[in-house]
Coordinates of C-alpha atoms in Angstrom, one line a residue:
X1 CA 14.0 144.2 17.7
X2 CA 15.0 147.4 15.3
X3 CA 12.5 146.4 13.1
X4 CA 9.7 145.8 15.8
X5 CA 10.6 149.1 17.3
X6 CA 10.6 151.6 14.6
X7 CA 14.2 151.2 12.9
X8 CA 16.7 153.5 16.0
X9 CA 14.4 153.6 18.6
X10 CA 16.3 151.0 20.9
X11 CA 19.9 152.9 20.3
X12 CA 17.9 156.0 21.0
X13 CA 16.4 155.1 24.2
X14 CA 20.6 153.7 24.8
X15 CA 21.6 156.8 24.2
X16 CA 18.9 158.8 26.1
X17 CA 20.1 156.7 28.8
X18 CA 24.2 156.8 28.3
X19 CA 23.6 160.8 29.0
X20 CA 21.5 161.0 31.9
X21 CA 23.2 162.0 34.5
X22 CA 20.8 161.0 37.2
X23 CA 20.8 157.8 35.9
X24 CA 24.9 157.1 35.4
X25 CA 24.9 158.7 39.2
X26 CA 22.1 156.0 40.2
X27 CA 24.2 153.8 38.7
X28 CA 27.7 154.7 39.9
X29 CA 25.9 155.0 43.3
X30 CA 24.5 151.8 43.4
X31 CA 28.3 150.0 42.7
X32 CA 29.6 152.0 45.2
X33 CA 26.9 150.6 47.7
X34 CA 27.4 147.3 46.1
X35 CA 31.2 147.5 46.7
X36 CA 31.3 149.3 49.9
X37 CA 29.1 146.2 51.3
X38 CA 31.1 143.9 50.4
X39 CA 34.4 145.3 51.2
X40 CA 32.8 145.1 54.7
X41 CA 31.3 141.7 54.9
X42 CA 34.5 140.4 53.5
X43 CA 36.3 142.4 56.5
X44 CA 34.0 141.3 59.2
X45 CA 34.4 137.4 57.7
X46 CA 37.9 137.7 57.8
X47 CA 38.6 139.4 61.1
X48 CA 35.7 137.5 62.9
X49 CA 35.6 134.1 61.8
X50 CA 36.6 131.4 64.1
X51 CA 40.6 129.7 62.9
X52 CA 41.4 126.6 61.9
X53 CA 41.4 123.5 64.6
X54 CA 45.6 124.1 64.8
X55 CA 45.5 120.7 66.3
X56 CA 44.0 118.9 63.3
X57 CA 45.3 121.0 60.5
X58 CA 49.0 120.9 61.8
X59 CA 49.6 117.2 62.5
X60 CA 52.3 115.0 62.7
X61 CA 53.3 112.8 59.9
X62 CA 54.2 110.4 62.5
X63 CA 50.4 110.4 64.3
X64 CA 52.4 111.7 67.4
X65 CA 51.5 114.7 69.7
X66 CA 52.6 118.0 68.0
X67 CA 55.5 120.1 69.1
X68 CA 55.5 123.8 68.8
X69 CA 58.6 126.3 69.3
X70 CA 57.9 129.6 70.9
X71 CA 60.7 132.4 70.1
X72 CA 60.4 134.6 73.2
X73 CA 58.9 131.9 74.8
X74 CA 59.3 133.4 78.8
X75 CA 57.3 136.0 79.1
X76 CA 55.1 138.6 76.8
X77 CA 53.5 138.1 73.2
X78 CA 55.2 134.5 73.5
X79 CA 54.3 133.2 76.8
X80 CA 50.8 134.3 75.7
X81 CA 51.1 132.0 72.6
X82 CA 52.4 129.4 74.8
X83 CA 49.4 129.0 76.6
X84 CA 46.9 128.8 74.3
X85 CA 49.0 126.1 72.0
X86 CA 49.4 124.3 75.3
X87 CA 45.4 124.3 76.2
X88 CA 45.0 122.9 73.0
X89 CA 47.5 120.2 73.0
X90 CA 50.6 120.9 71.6
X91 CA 53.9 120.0 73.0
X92 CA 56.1 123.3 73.6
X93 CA 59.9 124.3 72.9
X94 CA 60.3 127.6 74.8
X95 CA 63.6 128.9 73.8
X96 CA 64.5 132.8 75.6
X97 CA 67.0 134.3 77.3
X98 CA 68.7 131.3 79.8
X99 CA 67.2 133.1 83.2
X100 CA 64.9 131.4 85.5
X101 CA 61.7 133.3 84.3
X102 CA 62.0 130.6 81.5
X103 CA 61.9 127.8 83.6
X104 CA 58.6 129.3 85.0
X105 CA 57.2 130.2 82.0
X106 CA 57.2 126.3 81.5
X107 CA 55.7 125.4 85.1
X108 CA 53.0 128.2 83.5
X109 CA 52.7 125.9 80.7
X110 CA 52.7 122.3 81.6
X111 CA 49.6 123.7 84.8
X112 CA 47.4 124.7 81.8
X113 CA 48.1 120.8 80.7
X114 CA 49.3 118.0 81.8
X115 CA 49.4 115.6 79.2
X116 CA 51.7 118.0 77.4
X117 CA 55.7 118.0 77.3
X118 CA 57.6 121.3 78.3
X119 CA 61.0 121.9 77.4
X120 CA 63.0 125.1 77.1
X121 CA 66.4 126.3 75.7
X122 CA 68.3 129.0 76.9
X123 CA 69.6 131.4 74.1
X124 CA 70.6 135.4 74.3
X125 CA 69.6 136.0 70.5
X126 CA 71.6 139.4 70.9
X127 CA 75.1 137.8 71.8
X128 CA 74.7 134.5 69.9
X129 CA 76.2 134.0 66.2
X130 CA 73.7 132.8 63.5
X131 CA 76.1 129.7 63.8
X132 CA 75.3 129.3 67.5
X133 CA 71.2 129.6 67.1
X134 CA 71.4 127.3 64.7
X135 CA 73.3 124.4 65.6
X136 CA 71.7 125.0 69.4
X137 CA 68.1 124.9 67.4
X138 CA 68.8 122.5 65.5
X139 CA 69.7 119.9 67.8
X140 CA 67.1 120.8 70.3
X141 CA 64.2 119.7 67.6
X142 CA 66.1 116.9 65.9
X143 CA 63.5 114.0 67.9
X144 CA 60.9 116.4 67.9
X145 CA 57.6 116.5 65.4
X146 CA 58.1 120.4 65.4
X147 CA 54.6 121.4 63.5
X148 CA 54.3 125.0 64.6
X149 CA 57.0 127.8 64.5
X150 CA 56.0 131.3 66.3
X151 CA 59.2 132.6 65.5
X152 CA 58.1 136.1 67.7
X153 CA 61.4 136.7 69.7
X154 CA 62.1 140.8 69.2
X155 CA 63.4 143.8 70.9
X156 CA 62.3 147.6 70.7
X157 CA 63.4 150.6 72.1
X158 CA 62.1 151.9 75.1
X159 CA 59.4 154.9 74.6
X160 CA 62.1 156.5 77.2
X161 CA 65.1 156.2 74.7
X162 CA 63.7 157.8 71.9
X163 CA 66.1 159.7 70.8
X164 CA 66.5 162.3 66.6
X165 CA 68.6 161.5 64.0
X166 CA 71.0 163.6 65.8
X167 CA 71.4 161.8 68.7
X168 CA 71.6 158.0 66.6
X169 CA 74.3 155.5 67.7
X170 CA 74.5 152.8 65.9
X171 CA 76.1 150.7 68.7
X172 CA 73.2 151.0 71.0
X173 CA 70.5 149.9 68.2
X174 CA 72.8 146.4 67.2
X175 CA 70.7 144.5 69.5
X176 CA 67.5 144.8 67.4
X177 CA 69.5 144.0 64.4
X178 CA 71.1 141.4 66.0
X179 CA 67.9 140.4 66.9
X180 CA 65.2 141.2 64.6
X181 CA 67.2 140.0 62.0
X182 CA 70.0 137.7 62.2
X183 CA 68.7 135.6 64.8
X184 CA 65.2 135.9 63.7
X185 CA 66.1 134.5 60.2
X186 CA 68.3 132.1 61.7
X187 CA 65.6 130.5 63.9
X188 CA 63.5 130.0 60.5
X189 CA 66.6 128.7 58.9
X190 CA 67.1 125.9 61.7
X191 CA 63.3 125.1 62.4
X192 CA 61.5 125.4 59.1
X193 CA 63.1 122.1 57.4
X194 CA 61.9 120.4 60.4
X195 CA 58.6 121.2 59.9
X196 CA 58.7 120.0 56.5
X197 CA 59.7 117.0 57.5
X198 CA 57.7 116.1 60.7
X199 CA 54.3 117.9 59.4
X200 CA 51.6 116.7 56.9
X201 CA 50.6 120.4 56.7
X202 CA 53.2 123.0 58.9
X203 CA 52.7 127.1 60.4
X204 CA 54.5 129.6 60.9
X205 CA 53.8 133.3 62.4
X206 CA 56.4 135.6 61.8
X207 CA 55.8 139.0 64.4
X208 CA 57.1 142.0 62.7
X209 CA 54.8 145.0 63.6
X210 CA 52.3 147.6 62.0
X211 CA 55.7 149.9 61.5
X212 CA 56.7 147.7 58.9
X213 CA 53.8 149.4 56.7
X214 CA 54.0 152.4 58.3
X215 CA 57.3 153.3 59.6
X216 CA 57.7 154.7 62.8
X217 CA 59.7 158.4 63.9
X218 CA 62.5 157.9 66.1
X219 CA 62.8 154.2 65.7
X220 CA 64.1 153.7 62.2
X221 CA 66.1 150.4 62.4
X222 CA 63.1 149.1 64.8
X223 CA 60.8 149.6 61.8
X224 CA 63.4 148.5 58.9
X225 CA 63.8 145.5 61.5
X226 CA 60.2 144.5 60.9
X227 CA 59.7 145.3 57.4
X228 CA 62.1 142.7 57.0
X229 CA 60.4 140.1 58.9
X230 CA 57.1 141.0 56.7
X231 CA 59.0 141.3 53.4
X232 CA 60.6 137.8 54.8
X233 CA 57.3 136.4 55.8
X234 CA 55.6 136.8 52.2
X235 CA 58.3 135.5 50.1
X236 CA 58.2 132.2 52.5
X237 CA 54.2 131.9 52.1
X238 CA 55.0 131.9 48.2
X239 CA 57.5 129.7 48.5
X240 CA 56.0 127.2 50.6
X241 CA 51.9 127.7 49.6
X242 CA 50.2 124.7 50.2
X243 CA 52.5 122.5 52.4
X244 CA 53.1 125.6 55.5
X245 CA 51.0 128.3 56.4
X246 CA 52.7 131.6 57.2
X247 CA 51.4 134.4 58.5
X248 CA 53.4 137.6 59.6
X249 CA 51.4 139.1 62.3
X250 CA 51.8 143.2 62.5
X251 CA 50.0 144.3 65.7
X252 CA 50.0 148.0 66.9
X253 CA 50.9 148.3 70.5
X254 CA 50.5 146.1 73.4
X255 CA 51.0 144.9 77.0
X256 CA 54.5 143.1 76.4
X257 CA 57.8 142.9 78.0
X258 CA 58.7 145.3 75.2
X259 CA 55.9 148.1 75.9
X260 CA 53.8 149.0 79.1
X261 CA 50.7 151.0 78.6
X262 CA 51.5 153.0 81.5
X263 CA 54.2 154.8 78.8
X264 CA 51.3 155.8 77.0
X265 CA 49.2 157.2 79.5
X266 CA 49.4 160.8 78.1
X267 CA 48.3 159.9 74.1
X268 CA 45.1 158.5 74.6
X269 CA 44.4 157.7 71.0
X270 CA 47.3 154.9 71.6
X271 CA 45.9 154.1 75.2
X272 CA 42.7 153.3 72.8
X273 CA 44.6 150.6 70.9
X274 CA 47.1 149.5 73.0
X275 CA 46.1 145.5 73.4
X276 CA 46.9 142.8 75.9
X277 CA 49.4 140.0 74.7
X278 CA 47.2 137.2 75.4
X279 CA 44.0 138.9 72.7
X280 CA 47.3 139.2 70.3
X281 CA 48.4 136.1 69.9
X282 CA 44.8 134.5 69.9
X283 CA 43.9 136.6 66.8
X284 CA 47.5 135.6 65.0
X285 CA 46.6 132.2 66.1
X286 CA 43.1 132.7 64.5
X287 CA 44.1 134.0 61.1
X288 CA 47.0 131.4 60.5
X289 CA 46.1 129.4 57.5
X290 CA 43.7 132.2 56.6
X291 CA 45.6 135.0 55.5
X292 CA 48.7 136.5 54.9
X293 CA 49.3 139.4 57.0
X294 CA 47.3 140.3 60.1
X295 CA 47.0 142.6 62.7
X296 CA 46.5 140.2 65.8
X297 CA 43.3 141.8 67.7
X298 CA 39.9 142.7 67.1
X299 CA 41.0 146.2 67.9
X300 CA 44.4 146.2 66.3
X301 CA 42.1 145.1 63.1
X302 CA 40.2 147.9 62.9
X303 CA 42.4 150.4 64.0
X304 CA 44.2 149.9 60.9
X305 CA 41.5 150.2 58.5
X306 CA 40.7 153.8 60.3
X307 CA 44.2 154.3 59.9
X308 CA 44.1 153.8 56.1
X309 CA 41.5 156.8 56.1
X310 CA 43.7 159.2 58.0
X311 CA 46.2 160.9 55.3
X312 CA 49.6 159.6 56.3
X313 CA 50.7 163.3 56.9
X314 CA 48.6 164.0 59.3
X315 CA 49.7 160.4 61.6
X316 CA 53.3 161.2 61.1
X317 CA 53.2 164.8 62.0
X318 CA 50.7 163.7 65.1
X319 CA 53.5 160.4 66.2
X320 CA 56.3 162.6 65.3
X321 CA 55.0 165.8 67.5
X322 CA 54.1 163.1 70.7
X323 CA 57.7 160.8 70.0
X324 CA 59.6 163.8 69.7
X325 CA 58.9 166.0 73.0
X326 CA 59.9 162.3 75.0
X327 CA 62.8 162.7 72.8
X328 CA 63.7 166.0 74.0
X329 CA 63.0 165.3 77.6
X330 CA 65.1 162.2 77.1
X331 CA 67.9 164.5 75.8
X332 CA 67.5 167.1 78.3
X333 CA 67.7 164.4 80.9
X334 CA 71.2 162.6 79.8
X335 CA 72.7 166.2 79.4
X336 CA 71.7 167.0 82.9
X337 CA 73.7 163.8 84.3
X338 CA 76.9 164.7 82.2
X339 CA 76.8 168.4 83.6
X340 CA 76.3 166.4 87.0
X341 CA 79.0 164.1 86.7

């Protein structure tokens, strides 16, 4: 081609073109299209496509009806899960606190299906050893082709509690270690080897929380809580890649038995994103088996891709400011009843 062209005329017109800048900017400009359109097909694919059929992809060995366990089975994020896995078939284990909201989270269930078996199993996760969960657990879904884990019971602190550094007590934040962690990995530990061996092909949803990435003021052992159930969550999808599915599931705020919007009602950027239960655990239902790590809603989804564009300064001066004046009215308020008293 040298030859045909004059000897250097090819590596001239090379270099012509290596140094003009309109033309490495055209260039650089077109990738960045290039990129920028797939980053957000790939996005809308993986937030919008339609899940698995859970009934199909998590059978039984055995050919028999699916069980699922609920964690937090009675009311919230878990009764939400409850009722879609019983519309679509499964047989449930609700286990929660003993009380007789629990027994009607199960009449909830077994209306939405009555082909389906209900049973529950009262357990306080706070006061129970990891010994306890697990030999209660473990006999509870000995018979049972357990297939599905939502291992989702949790505790926060009320908005209301907030309280600085200064004001920590270690004794009043045990429950959500007690919680969030021991019983949480002790659920896993009883459950998951019976899904191995009931399941051709097993899930598991994990709920930590978007503070597990992010962190959240005021609520440090909250937020350590759920970093462990994500840190958890990962090493258990390595672990178990191809024979169970696990997903932890890290939604911003919603409608729970944990947090009422109504405590929100003066930041309206978190009014914006606080979700309903039921849209939560249908989009942690939906990305099980696809991904990793998910956000739960629609809204949650995108909320944290804006949130990746915000400098993290300027959210954690913004949640710190809001989190720390109901801190201070919080303190004013318990210093006004010991003055009373």
């Amino acid at each position: 081609v040298r030859e045909q062209c004059g000897g250097n005329l090819v590596d001239s017109m090379a270099l012509s073109l290596s140094l003009d800048p309109t033309t490495l900017l055209s260039y650089a400009g077109a990738f960045f299209l290039a990129r920028t359109a797939y980053s957000i097909g790939s996005w809308c694919y993986t937030v919008l496509a339609p899940g698995h059929d859970l009934v199909q992809r998590y059978k039984t060995k055995s050919g028999a009806r699916a069980w699922a366990v609920v964690t937090g089975g009675s009311h919230g994020l878990g009764l939400a899960y409850a009722k879609i896995l019983a519309q679509k078939g499964f047989n449930l284990l609700l286990v929660a606190l003993p009380e007789n909201i629990l027994e009607g989270a199960a009449q909830t269930c077994k209306s939405l299906n009555k082909d389906i078996t209900v049973q529950t199993l009262g357990l306080d996760f706070n006061t129970a050893t990891s010994g306890q969960i697990i030999t209660a657990l473990q006999a509870a879904v000995k018979e049972l082709d357990v297939t599905l884990l939502i291992n989702n019971a949790g505790i926060a602190p009320a908005v209301g509690s907030l309280v600085q550094w200064d004001d920590f007590n270690l004794a009043s934040n045990q429950a959500g270690i007690n919680i969030n962690v021991q019983a949480f990995t002790a659920v896993a530990t009883a459950v998951i080897p019976r899904i191995s061996a009931a399941a051709v092909r097993g899930g598991v949803i994990n709920t930590s929380s978007a503070s597990a990435d992010k962190g959240l003021a005021l609520c440090p052992v909250y937020a350590g809580s759920k970093g462990y159930n994500r840190s958890f969550s990962l090493s258990l999808s390595v672990e178990f890649a191809g024979s169970i599915d696990v997903l932890a599931l890290k939604p911003y705020f919603f409608c729970s038995g944990i947090v009422n919007k109504d405590e929100f009602n003066t930041n309206k950027l978190v009014n914006f994103i606080v979700e309903s239960a039921d849209n939560v655990a249908a989009g942690g239902l939906r990305a099980l088996g696809r991904r990793l790590e998910a956000n739960g809603s629609f809204w949650h989804e995108l909320g944290n891709v804006l949130v990746d564009f915000i400098p993290w300064t300027v959210i954690t001066w913004q949640t710190r400011k809001d989190l720390v004046v109901r801190a201070e009215k919080e303190r004013a308020a318990r210093a006004a009843v010991r003055k009373t008293d």
